[in-house]
CSV table of C-alpha atoms in Angstrom, one decimal:
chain,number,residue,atom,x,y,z
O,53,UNK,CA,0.0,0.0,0.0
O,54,UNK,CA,1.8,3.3,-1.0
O,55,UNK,CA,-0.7,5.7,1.1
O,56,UNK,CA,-3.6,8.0,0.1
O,57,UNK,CA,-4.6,8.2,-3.2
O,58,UNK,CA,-7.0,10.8,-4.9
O,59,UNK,CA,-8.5,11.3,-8.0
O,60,UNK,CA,-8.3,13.3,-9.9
O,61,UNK,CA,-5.4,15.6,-8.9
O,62,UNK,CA,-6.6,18.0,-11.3
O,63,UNK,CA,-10.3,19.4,-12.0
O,64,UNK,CA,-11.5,21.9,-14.3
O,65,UNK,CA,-15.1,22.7,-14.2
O,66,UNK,CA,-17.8,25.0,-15.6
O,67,UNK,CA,-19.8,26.9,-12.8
O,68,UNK,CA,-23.0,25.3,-12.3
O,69,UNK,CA,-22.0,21.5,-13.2
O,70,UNK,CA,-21.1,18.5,-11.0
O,71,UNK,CA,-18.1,17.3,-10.1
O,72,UNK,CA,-17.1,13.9,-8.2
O,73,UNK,CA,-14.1,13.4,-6.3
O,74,UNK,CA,-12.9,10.1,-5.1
O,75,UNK,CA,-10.3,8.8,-2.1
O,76,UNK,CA,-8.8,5.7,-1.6
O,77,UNK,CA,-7.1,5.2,2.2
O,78,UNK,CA,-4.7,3.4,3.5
O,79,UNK,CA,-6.3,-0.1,3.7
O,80,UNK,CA,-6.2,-0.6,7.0
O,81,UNK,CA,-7.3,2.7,8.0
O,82,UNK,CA,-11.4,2.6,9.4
O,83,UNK,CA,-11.2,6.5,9.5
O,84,UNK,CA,-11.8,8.9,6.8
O,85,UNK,CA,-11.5,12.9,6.3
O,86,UNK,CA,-12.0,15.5,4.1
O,87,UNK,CA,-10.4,18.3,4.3
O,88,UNK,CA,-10.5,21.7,1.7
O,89,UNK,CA,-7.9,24.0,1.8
O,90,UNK,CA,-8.0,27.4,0.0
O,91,UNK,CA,-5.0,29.6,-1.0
O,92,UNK,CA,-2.7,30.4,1.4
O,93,UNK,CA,-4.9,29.0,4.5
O,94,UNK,CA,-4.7,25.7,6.0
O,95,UNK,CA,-6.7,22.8,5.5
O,96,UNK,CA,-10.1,23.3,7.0
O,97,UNK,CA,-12.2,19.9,8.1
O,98,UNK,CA,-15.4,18.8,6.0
O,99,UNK,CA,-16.4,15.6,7.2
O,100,UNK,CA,-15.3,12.6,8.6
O,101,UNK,CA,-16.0,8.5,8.3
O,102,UNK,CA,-15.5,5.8,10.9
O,103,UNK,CA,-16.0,2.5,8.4
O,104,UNK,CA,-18.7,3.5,6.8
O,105,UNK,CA,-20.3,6.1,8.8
O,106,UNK,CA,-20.5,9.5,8.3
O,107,UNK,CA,-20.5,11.2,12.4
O,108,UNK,CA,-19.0,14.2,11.5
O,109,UNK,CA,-20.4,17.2,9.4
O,110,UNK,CA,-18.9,20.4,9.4
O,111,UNK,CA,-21.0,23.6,8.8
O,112,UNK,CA,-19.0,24.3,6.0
O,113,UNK,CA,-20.6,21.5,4.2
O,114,UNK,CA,-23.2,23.2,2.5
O,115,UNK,CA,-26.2,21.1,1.1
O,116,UNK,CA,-24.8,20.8,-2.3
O,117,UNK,CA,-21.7,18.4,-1.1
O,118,UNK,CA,-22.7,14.7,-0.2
O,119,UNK,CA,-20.2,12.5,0.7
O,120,UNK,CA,-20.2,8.7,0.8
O,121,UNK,CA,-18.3,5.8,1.8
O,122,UNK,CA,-19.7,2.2,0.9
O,123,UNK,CA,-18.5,-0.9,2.2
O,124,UNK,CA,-16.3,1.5,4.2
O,125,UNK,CA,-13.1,1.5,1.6
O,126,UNK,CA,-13.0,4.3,-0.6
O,127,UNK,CA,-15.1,8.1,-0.3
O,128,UNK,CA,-16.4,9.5,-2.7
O,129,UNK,CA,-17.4,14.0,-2.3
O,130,UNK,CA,-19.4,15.4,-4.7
O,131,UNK,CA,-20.2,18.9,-5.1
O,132,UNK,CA,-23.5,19.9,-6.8
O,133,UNK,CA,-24.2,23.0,-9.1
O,134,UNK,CA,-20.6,24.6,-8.8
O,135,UNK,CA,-20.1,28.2,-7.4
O,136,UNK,CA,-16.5,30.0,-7.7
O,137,UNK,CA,-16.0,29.8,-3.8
O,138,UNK,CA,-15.9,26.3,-4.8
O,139,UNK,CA,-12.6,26.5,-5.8
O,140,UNK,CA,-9.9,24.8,-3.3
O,141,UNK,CA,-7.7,22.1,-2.9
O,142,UNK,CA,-9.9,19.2,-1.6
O,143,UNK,CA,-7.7,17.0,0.9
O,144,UNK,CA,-8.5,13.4,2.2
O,145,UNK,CA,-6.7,11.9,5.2
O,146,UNK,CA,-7.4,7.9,6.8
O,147,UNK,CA,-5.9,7.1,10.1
O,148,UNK,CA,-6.5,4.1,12.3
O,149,UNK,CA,-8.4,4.4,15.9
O,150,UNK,CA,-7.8,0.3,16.5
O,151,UNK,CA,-3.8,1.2,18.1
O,152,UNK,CA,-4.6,3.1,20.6
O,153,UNK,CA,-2.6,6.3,20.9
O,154,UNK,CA,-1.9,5.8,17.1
O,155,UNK,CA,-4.0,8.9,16.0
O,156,UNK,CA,-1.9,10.6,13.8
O,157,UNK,CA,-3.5,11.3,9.9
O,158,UNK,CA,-2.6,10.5,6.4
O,159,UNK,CA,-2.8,12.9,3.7
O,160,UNK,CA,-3.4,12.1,-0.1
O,161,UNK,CA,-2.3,14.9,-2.7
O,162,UNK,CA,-5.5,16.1,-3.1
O,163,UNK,CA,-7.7,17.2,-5.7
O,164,UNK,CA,-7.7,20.6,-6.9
O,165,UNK,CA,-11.0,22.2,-8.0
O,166,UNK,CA,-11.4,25.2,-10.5
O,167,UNK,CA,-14.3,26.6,-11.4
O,168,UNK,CA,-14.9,28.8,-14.2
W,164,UNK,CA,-12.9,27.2,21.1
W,165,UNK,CA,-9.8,25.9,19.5
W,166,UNK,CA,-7.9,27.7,17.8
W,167,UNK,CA,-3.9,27.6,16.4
W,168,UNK,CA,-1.8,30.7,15.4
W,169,UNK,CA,1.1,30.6,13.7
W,170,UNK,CA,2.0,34.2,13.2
W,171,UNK,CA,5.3,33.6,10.4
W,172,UNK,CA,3.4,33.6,7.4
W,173,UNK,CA,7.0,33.3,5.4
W,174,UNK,CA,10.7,32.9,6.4
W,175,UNK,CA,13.2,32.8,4.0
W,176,UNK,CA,16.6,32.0,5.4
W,177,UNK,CA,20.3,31.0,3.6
W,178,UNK,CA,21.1,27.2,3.2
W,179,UNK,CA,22.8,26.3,6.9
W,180,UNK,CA,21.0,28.6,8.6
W,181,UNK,CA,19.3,27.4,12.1
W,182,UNK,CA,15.1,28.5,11.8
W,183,UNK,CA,12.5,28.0,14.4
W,184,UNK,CA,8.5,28.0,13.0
W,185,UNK,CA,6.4,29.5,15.7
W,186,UNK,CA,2.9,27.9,16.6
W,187,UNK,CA,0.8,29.1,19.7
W,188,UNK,CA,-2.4,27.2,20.3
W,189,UNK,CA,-5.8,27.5,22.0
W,190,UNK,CA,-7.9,25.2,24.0
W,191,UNK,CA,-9.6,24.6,26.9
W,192,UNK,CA,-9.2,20.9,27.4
W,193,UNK,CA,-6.7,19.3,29.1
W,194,UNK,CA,-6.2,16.4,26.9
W,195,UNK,CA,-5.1,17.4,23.4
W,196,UNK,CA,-3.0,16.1,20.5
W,197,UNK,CA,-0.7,18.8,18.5
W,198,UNK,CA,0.9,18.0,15.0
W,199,UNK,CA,3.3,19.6,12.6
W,200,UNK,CA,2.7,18.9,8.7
W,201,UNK,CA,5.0,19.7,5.9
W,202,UNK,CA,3.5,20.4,2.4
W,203,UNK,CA,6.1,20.3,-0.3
W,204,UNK,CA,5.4,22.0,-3.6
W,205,UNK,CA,3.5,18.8,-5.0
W,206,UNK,CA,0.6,19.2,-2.3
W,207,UNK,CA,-0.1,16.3,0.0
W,208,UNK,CA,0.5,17.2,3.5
W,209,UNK,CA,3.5,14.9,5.3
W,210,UNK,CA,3.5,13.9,8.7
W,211,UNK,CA,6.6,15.6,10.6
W,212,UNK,CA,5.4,14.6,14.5
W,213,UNK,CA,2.6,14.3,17.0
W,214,UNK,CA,2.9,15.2,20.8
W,215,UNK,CA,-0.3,14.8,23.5
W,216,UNK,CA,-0.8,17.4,26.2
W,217,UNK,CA,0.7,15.3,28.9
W,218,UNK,CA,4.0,14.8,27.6
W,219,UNK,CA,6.0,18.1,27.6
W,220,UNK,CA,9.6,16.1,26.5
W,221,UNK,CA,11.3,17.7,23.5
W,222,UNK,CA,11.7,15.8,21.2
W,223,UNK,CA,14.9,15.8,18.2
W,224,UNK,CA,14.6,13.9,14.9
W,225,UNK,CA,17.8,14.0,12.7
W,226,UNK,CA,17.7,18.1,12.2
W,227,UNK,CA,14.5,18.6,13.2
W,228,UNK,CA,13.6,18.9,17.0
W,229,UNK,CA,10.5,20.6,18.4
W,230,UNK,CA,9.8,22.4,22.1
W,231,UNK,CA,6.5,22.0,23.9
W,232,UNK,CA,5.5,24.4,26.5
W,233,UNK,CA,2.2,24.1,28.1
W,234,UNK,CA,2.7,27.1,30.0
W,235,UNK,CA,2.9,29.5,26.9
W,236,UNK,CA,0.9,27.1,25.1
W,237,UNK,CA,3.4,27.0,22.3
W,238,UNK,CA,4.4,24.1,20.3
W,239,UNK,CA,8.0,25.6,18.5
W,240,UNK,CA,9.6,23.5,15.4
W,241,UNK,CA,13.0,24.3,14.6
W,242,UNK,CA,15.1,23.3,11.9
W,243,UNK,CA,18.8,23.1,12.4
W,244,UNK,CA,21.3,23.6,9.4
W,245,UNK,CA,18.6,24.2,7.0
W,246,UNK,CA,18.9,22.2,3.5
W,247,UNK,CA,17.0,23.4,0.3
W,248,UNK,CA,15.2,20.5,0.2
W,249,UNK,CA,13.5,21.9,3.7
W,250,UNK,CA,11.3,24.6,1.8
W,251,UNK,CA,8.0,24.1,2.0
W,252,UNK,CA,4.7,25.6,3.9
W,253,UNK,CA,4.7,23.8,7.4
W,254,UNK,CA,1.4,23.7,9.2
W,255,UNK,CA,0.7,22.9,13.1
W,256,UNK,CA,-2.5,21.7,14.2
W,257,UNK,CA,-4.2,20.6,16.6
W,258,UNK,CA,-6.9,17.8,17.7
W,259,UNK,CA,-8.7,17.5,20.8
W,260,UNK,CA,-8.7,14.5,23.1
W,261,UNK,CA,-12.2,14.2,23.5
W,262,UNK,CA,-13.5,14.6,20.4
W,263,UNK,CA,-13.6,11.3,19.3
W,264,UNK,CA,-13.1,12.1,15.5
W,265,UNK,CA,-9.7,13.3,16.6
W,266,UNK,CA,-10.0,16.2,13.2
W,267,UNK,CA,-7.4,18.5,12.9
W,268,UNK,CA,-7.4,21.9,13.4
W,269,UNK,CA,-4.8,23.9,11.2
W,270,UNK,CA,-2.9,26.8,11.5
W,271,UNK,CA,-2.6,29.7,8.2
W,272,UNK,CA,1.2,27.9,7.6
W,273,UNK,CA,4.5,29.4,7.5
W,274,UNK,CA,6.1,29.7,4.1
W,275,UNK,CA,9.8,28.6,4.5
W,276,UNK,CA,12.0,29.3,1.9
W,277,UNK,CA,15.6,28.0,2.5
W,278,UNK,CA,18.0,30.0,-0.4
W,279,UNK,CA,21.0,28.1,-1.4
């Protein structure tokens, strides 16, 4: 296993359209994050997975994102109907809560969103 | 609320200089994880070290070493004889022990540019 992977590193879209991201973690890794980070800022926390479930929500997470984690392996985030904000480096992290102690998180090289 | 400051947004020093990355956080529970991150030019966000509230050791790794101190609430990284290879944006974060998502909470970065 050679970490996070994300895909696609790169996305160009047109305001108003869809766009899907996906994440695959570390295998062994139950927990799952995603994270957007705009220029110059750090990352700021979306939403978060243990297996399967989504617990976490942040209030940044407007209605138009929905993400999703079957069979608790891989996330997908999808952003409905595009706005400019939009635009951000979309980060996902995996870490493991079965060692305790072991809490430290992951990072893939994200996906980077333009809208025009 | 928590809350991390690091007030460097960029340092650029000369190759072999010493640099210290300045991170001050807030919280208001006693059990706490902090974090430095490097992100390299290419994006993904690489785990540097992770230090819980209740251990207040310094700790060295190679060049690197880092100082916690509770009582200014500081969590200091400094490089010694700084390479090229070390520029990057460095973030610190923070996660708090009871919140059993364990998400981070970043600081704005500091921009290190290391000049050969």
């Amino acid at each position: 296993d050679t970490g996070v992977s994300q895909d696609p590193r790169h996305k160009i879209t047109k305001r108003g359209q869809n766009v899907t991201f996906r994440c695959d973690p570390i295998s062994e890794h139950n927990r799952l994050y995603w994270y957007r980070q705009t220029l110059g800022q750090g990352p700021e926390f979306l939403t978060y997975f243990q297996n399967e479930a989504q617990l976490e929500k942040s209030r940044l997470l407007s209605d138009r994102f929905s993400a999703e984690r079957p069979k608790g392996s891989f996330s997908t985030l999808e952003i409905q109907r595009t706005e400019q904000g939009d635009s951000a480096m979309y980060l996902c992290a995996s870490s493991s809560s079965r060692d305790r102690g072991d809490t430290e998180a992951f990072f893939g090289q994200g996906t980077r969103l333009t809208v025009v | 609320a928590q809350k991390v400051t690091q007030a460097q947004t960029e340092i650029s020093v000369v190759e072999k200089e010493d640099v210290t990355l300045d991170c001050v956080y807030e919280t208001r529970d006693t059990t706490y994880y902090l974090f430095w991150y490097k992100q390299p030019p290419s994006g993904e966000l690489v785990f540097l070290i992770r230090r819980n509230s209740f251990d207040e050791q310094n700790e060295i790794s190679g060049r690197y070493s880092w100082n916690f101190q509770k009582s200014t609430s500081s969590f200091n990284f400094t490089i010694t004889a700084s390479q090229v290879v070390d520029s990057a944006v460095y973030f610190c974060a923070l996660s708090d022990g009871r919140d059993s998502s364990y998400k981070l909470i970043f600081g704005s970065g500091t921009r290190l540019l290391v000049r050969p």
